[in-house]
Short mmCIF file of C-alpha atoms in Angstrom, two decimals:
data_model
loop_
_atom_site.label_atom_id
_atom_site.label_comp_id
_atom_site.label_asym_id
_atom_site.label_seq_id
_atom_site.Cartn_x
_atom_site.Cartn_y
_atom_site.Cartn_z
CA MET A 94 -12.32 1.27 14.13
CA THR A 95 -12.61 -1.71 11.83
CA ALA A 96 -9.04 -2.99 12.02
CA GLY A 97 -9.92 -5.73 14.46
CA SER A 98 -13.18 -6.78 12.83
CA GLU A 99 -11.51 -9.08 10.33
CA GLU A 100 -8.17 -10.76 9.82
CA PRO A 101 -5.44 -8.72 11.57
CA LEU A 102 -3.18 -6.51 9.46
CA ALA A 103 -0.07 -7.23 11.53
CA ASP A 104 2.11 -7.71 8.46
CA SER A 105 1.23 -4.28 7.07
CA ARG A 106 4.50 -2.46 7.73
CA ASN A 107 3.75 0.33 5.25
CA ILE A 108 0.91 1.70 3.16
CA PRO A 109 1.54 -0.47 0.07
CA ALA A 110 1.42 -3.58 2.26
CA LEU A 111 -1.68 -2.27 4.03
CA LEU A 112 -3.50 -1.56 0.78
CA ALA A 113 -2.58 -5.00 -0.53
CA ALA A 114 -4.02 -6.59 2.63
CA LEU A 115 -7.20 -4.53 2.35
CA ARG A 116 -7.48 -5.57 -1.28
CA MET A 117 -7.25 -9.25 -0.38
CA GLN A 118 -9.90 -8.82 2.31
CA GLN A 119 -12.08 -6.65 0.03
CA ARG A 120 -12.42 -4.22 2.91
CA SER A 121 -14.29 -0.92 2.91
CA CYS A 122 -12.68 1.58 5.25
CA THR A 123 -10.90 4.91 5.59
CA VAL A 124 -7.20 4.93 6.45
CA LEU A 125 -6.32 8.02 8.50
CA VAL A 126 -2.69 9.06 7.96
CA THR A 127 -1.07 11.42 10.45
CA GLY A 128 1.97 13.54 9.74
CA THR A 129 2.84 16.42 7.44
CA PRO A 130 0.84 16.72 5.30
CA GLY A 131 -1.19 13.68 6.42
CA GLY A 132 -4.52 12.77 4.90
CA SER A 133 -7.15 10.09 4.32
CA ILE A 134 -7.25 7.07 2.02
CA HIS A 135 -10.72 5.85 1.11
CA VAL A 136 -11.08 2.17 0.26
CA ARG A 137 -14.22 0.49 -1.04
CA ASP A 138 -14.36 -3.30 -1.48
CA GLY A 139 -10.57 -3.39 -1.47
CA LEU A 140 -10.11 -0.71 -4.16
CA VAL A 141 -8.81 2.80 -3.55
CA VAL A 142 -11.43 5.31 -4.67
CA ALA A 143 -10.12 8.57 -3.20
CA MET A 144 -7.34 10.20 -1.23
CA GLU A 145 -7.48 13.56 0.48
CA THR A 146 -4.63 15.64 1.88
CA PRO A 147 -3.83 19.29 2.63
CA GLY A 148 -0.82 18.76 0.37
CA ALA A 149 -2.79 18.83 -2.90
CA PRO A 150 -6.14 20.10 -4.20
CA GLY A 151 -8.97 17.57 -4.01
CA VAL A 152 -11.98 17.22 -6.28
CA GLU A 153 -13.69 20.19 -4.63
CA GLY A 154 -10.63 22.39 -5.03
CA LEU A 155 -10.13 21.41 -8.66
CA LEU A 156 -13.76 22.21 -9.48
CA LEU A 157 -13.99 25.50 -7.59
CA ARG A 158 -10.54 27.03 -8.07
CA SER A 159 -10.54 26.33 -11.78
CA GLY A 160 -13.92 28.02 -12.12
CA ARG A 161 -15.59 24.86 -13.41
CA ILE A 162 -18.43 25.42 -10.93
CA GLY A 163 -19.25 28.38 -8.68
CA GLU A 164 -19.48 28.63 -4.92
CA PRO A 165 -23.29 29.08 -4.92
CA GLU A 166 -23.77 25.91 -6.99
CA TRP A 167 -21.41 23.94 -4.77
CA SER A 168 -23.12 25.17 -1.60
CA ALA A 169 -26.49 24.09 -3.02
CA VAL A 170 -25.13 20.62 -3.77
CA ARG A 171 -23.76 20.21 -0.26
CA ALA A 172 -27.00 21.45 1.30
CA SER A 173 -29.00 18.88 -0.67
CA ASP A 174 -26.87 15.99 0.62
CA THR A 175 -25.98 16.57 4.25
CA SER A 176 -24.58 13.04 4.54
CA HIS A 177 -22.12 13.83 1.71
CA GLU A 178 -22.58 10.30 0.39
CA HIS A 179 -24.08 11.32 -2.96
CA LEU A 180 -22.26 14.54 -3.85
CA ALA A 181 -20.97 13.17 -7.15
CA ALA A 182 -24.45 12.11 -8.26
CA GLU A 183 -25.84 15.51 -7.30
CA LEU A 184 -23.20 17.32 -9.36
CA VAL A 185 -24.01 15.22 -12.42
CA ASP A 186 -27.80 15.26 -11.96
CA ARG A 187 -27.80 19.06 -11.70
CA GLY A 188 -25.80 19.30 -14.93
CA LEU A 189 -22.91 21.10 -13.25
CA VAL A 190 -20.34 18.64 -14.58
CA GLY A 191 -20.50 15.68 -16.93
CA ALA A 192 -20.20 12.14 -15.58
CA GLY A 193 -17.12 11.38 -17.68
CA GLU A 194 -15.42 14.65 -16.80
CA LEU A 195 -16.06 14.13 -13.10
CA GLU A 196 -14.54 10.65 -13.30
CA VAL A 197 -11.38 12.08 -14.86
CA ILE A 198 -11.16 14.78 -12.18
CA SER A 199 -11.81 12.21 -9.45
CA LEU A 200 -9.00 9.93 -10.62
CA SER A 201 -6.69 12.91 -11.14
CA ALA A 202 -7.26 14.08 -7.56
CA LEU A 203 -6.72 10.54 -6.26
CA PHE A 204 -3.30 10.12 -7.83
CA ASP A 205 -2.31 13.71 -7.03
CA ALA A 206 -3.05 13.21 -3.34
CA ALA A 207 -1.04 9.98 -3.35
CA PHE A 208 1.87 11.89 -4.83
CA ALA A 209 1.64 14.62 -2.19
CA LEU A 210 1.50 12.07 0.64
CA SER A 211 4.60 10.39 -0.69
CA LEU A 212 6.82 13.45 -0.34
CA ALA A 213 7.23 13.10 3.43
CA VAL A 214 7.48 10.20 5.87
CA PRO A 215 4.16 9.86 7.74
CA ASP A 216 4.01 9.48 11.50
CA SER A 217 1.36 6.76 11.81
CA TRP A 218 -1.84 5.37 10.36
CA GLU A 219 -5.16 4.05 11.58
CA VAL A 220 -7.79 1.94 9.81
CA ALA A 221 -11.24 3.36 10.60
CA ASP A 222 -14.83 2.94 9.45
CA PRO A 223 -15.66 4.28 5.96
CA VAL A 224 -16.10 8.05 5.79
CA PRO A 225 -18.25 9.63 3.04
CA THR A 226 -16.19 11.41 0.40
CA LEU A 227 -16.61 12.93 -3.04
CA TYR A 228 -15.52 10.56 -5.80
CA ARG A 229 -16.81 9.11 -9.05
CA ASN A 230 -14.70 6.21 -10.24
CA ALA A 231 -14.74 2.44 -9.97
CA GLY A 232 -11.62 2.40 -7.79
CA VAL A 233 -8.05 1.41 -8.57
CA THR A 234 -5.99 -1.52 -7.38
CA PRO A 235 -2.97 -0.89 -5.15
CA GLU A 236 -0.75 -2.17 -7.97
CA ARG A 237 -2.09 0.35 -10.45
CA LEU A 238 -1.85 3.16 -7.91
CA LEU A 239 1.77 2.48 -7.03
CA GLY A 240 2.74 1.84 -10.64
CA GLU A 241 1.37 5.17 -11.78
CA VAL A 242 2.92 6.88 -8.80
CA SER A 243 6.35 5.48 -9.61
CA ARG A 244 6.05 6.51 -13.26
CA ARG A 245 5.21 10.07 -12.33
CA ILE A 246 8.02 10.29 -9.80
CA ASN A 247 10.48 9.10 -12.43
CA LEU A 248 9.34 11.89 -14.75
CA LEU A 249 10.25 14.50 -12.14
CA ALA A 250 13.27 12.98 -10.43
CA GLY A 251 16.64 14.43 -11.30
CA GLU A 252 18.55 13.03 -8.32
CA PRO A 253 17.66 11.45 -4.96
CA GLY A 254 15.52 13.82 -2.94
CA SER A 255 15.02 16.25 -5.80
CA VAL A 256 11.25 15.77 -6.11
CA ALA A 257 10.58 16.49 -2.44
CA ALA A 258 12.95 19.46 -2.58
CA LEU A 259 11.18 20.91 -5.62
CA ALA A 260 7.81 20.53 -3.91
CA ARG A 261 8.80 22.54 -0.81
CA THR A 262 10.93 25.21 -2.51
CA ARG A 263 9.52 28.68 -3.01
CA MET A 264 10.14 29.96 -6.53
CA ARG A 265 10.55 33.43 -7.95
CA GLN A 266 10.66 34.73 -11.48
CA ALA A 267 14.11 35.15 -12.96
CA SER A 268 15.16 38.36 -14.66
CA THR A 269 15.12 36.55 -18.01
CA ALA A 270 11.34 36.27 -17.68
CA ASP A 271 11.15 40.01 -18.42
CA LEU A 272 12.94 39.74 -21.76
CA PRO A 273 10.76 40.81 -24.71
CA GLY A 274 8.85 37.93 -26.26
CA THR A 275 9.90 35.38 -23.64
CA VAL A 276 6.52 34.93 -21.97
CA ASP A 277 4.59 35.18 -25.23
CA ARG A 278 6.25 32.01 -26.48
CA LEU A 279 5.03 30.02 -23.48
CA SER A 280 1.82 27.99 -23.48
CA ALA A 281 -1.14 29.36 -21.54
CA ARG A 282 -0.67 26.92 -18.67
CA HIS A 283 3.04 27.80 -18.34
CA GLN A 284 2.14 31.50 -18.33
CA ASP A 285 -0.35 30.85 -15.52
CA VAL A 286 2.29 29.11 -13.42
CA LEU A 287 4.88 31.80 -14.14
CA ALA A 288 2.43 34.55 -13.14
CA ALA A 289 1.72 32.76 -9.86
CA THR A 290 5.43 32.40 -9.04
CA ASP A 291 6.08 35.31 -6.69
CA GLY A 292 8.87 34.15 -4.36
CA ARG A 293 6.42 33.20 -1.62
CA ARG A 294 4.52 30.29 -3.12
CA THR A 295 5.58 26.67 -3.26
CA ALA A 296 4.33 24.29 -5.94
CA ARG A 297 1.53 23.33 -3.56
CA ASP A 298 0.44 26.94 -3.16
CA ILE A 299 0.41 27.45 -6.92
CA ALA A 300 -1.63 24.28 -7.40
CA PHE A 301 -4.28 25.49 -4.96
CA ALA A 302 -4.28 28.99 -6.48
CA LEU A 303 -4.82 27.75 -10.03
CA GLY A 304 -7.05 24.76 -9.28
CA ARG A 305 -4.56 22.39 -10.88
CA GLY A 306 -2.89 19.23 -9.70
CA LEU A 307 0.35 19.37 -7.72
CA PHE A 308 2.14 17.04 -10.11
CA ALA A 309 1.08 19.03 -13.17
CA VAL A 310 2.29 22.27 -11.58
CA MET A 311 5.63 20.68 -10.64
CA LEU A 312 6.10 19.51 -14.23
CA ASP A 313 5.52 23.05 -15.46
CA LEU A 314 7.87 24.49 -12.83
CA ARG A 315 10.53 22.06 -14.00
CA HIS A 316 9.95 23.28 -17.56
CA LEU A 317 10.33 26.91 -16.45
CA LEU A 318 13.43 26.08 -14.41
CA ASP A 319 15.07 24.39 -17.37
CA ARG A 320 14.48 27.53 -19.43
CA GLY A 321 15.83 29.84 -16.75
CA LEU A 322 12.53 31.64 -16.25
CA VAL A 323 12.18 30.83 -12.55
CA ARG A 324 14.67 30.09 -9.82
CA PRO A 325 14.57 29.02 -6.16
CA HIS A 326 13.89 31.93 -3.85
CA ALA A 327 14.24 30.61 -0.30
CA PRO A 328 14.18 26.81 0.15
CA SER A 329 11.98 25.91 3.08
CA THR A 330 13.93 24.79 6.14
CA ASP A 331 10.94 23.18 7.82
CA ARG A 332 8.12 20.92 6.71
CA ARG A 333 5.19 23.08 7.74
CA PRO A 334 2.70 23.95 5.00
CA SER A 335 3.26 27.33 3.42
CA THR A 336 0.88 30.11 4.41
CA ALA A 337 1.32 32.11 1.21
CA ALA A 338 -1.83 33.45 -0.42
CA ARG A 339 -3.47 30.94 -2.76
CA ILE A 340 -5.30 33.42 -5.00
CA ALA A 341 -3.68 33.37 -8.41
CA PRO A 342 -2.90 36.66 -10.14
CA SER A 343 -4.62 37.05 -13.49
CA ARG A 344 -2.60 37.34 -16.66
CA THR A 345 -3.16 40.46 -18.68
CA GLY A 346 -2.51 41.41 -22.20
CA PRO A 347 -3.64 40.24 -25.64
CA GLY A 348 -4.61 36.62 -25.85
CA SER A 349 -4.96 36.11 -22.09
CA THR A 350 -7.08 33.14 -21.13
CA ALA A 351 -8.33 31.73 -17.85
CA PRO A 352 -6.41 28.87 -16.25
CA SER A 353 -7.31 25.43 -17.53
CA ALA A 354 -10.55 24.22 -15.96
CA VAL A 355 -9.18 20.85 -15.06
CA ALA A 356 -5.65 19.99 -14.05
CA HIS A 357 -3.55 17.98 -16.44
CA SER A 358 -3.78 14.43 -15.16
CA ALA A 359 -2.07 14.87 -11.83
CA LEU A 360 -1.23 11.26 -11.23
CA ASP A 361 1.59 11.16 -8.80
CA SER A 362 3.43 9.63 -5.79
CA VAL A 363 6.54 7.99 -4.54
CA SER A 364 6.83 5.35 -1.83
CA LEU A 365 3.91 6.13 0.52
CA SER A 366 5.84 4.17 3.09
CA LEU A 367 4.79 4.24 6.73
CA PRO A 368 6.23 3.13 10.05
CA ARG A 369 6.43 -0.44 11.23
CA ARG A 370 3.62 -1.37 13.55
CA VAL A 371 4.30 -2.15 17.19
CA PRO A 372 1.57 -3.94 19.19
CA GLY A 373 -0.70 -1.30 20.65
CA ARG A 374 0.82 1.67 18.81
CA ASN A 375 2.62 2.98 15.76
CA SER A 376 5.92 4.75 16.06
CA ALA A 377 7.67 6.86 13.47
CA PRO A 378 10.46 5.19 11.48
CA ALA A 379 13.99 6.45 11.35
CA PRO A 380 14.45 9.11 8.66
CA ARG A 381 15.40 7.68 5.29
CA PRO A 382 16.00 9.17 1.83
CA HIS A 383 12.84 9.58 -0.15
CA ASP A 384 11.46 11.57 -3.09
#
């Protein structure tokens, strides 16, 4: 651990405060967040460069699931860099993805993971030594991260708790989706989401299946809900990740196209708040309303 190697972070009662302290100290570290979904926050010289969580597709998932690169190419890249410190450079040098495109995907995955982490109260956190991770961006300040997160949450929020509820609710197609001409009038990305809505998948499952960001998928689900094309099937009563299949069904018929190669900018997140620290340990906070 590196938490004790510099000025103590005793005043860091939550992740925003922690990131602000790391920014002031220009620290390089990895913050390990426990809980559901939990994840990792990668900080370099005080800037957040990546976040990873089982709650949303990361850079690897966005590249592979969308079909942007194939499994053999990805395996070759990983084999050439066993330390995983130069994966981004390998992808660009091999011509598998452009430098600018990879930067966009990297930032998209960063904000999407922050959004996913915000939808549940974490149990604890730990500041550890830097861990290699796939990213290609200059890093973002905590202020920019939280500002973008708040903006995205506001786009989805209908009432307190509605964003978290939408994220964990399994959706099914409504009978109106079978009406002649209804689906044909939808954009390709909305058709992809509708086809993947089978009554078993949550927004997270659909995001992994299509290789798109969680926030982008939730925006499209909201669009389909507003038009009466999907409806809640069985709201989840627990907070365990869904085990529904993540392979997306293909759309058939004239004009069918593959899912978008890169998720619409999936910048997202709400509070990212974490428990107050107690000397020697972290304990979970009392439940509180959150999006």
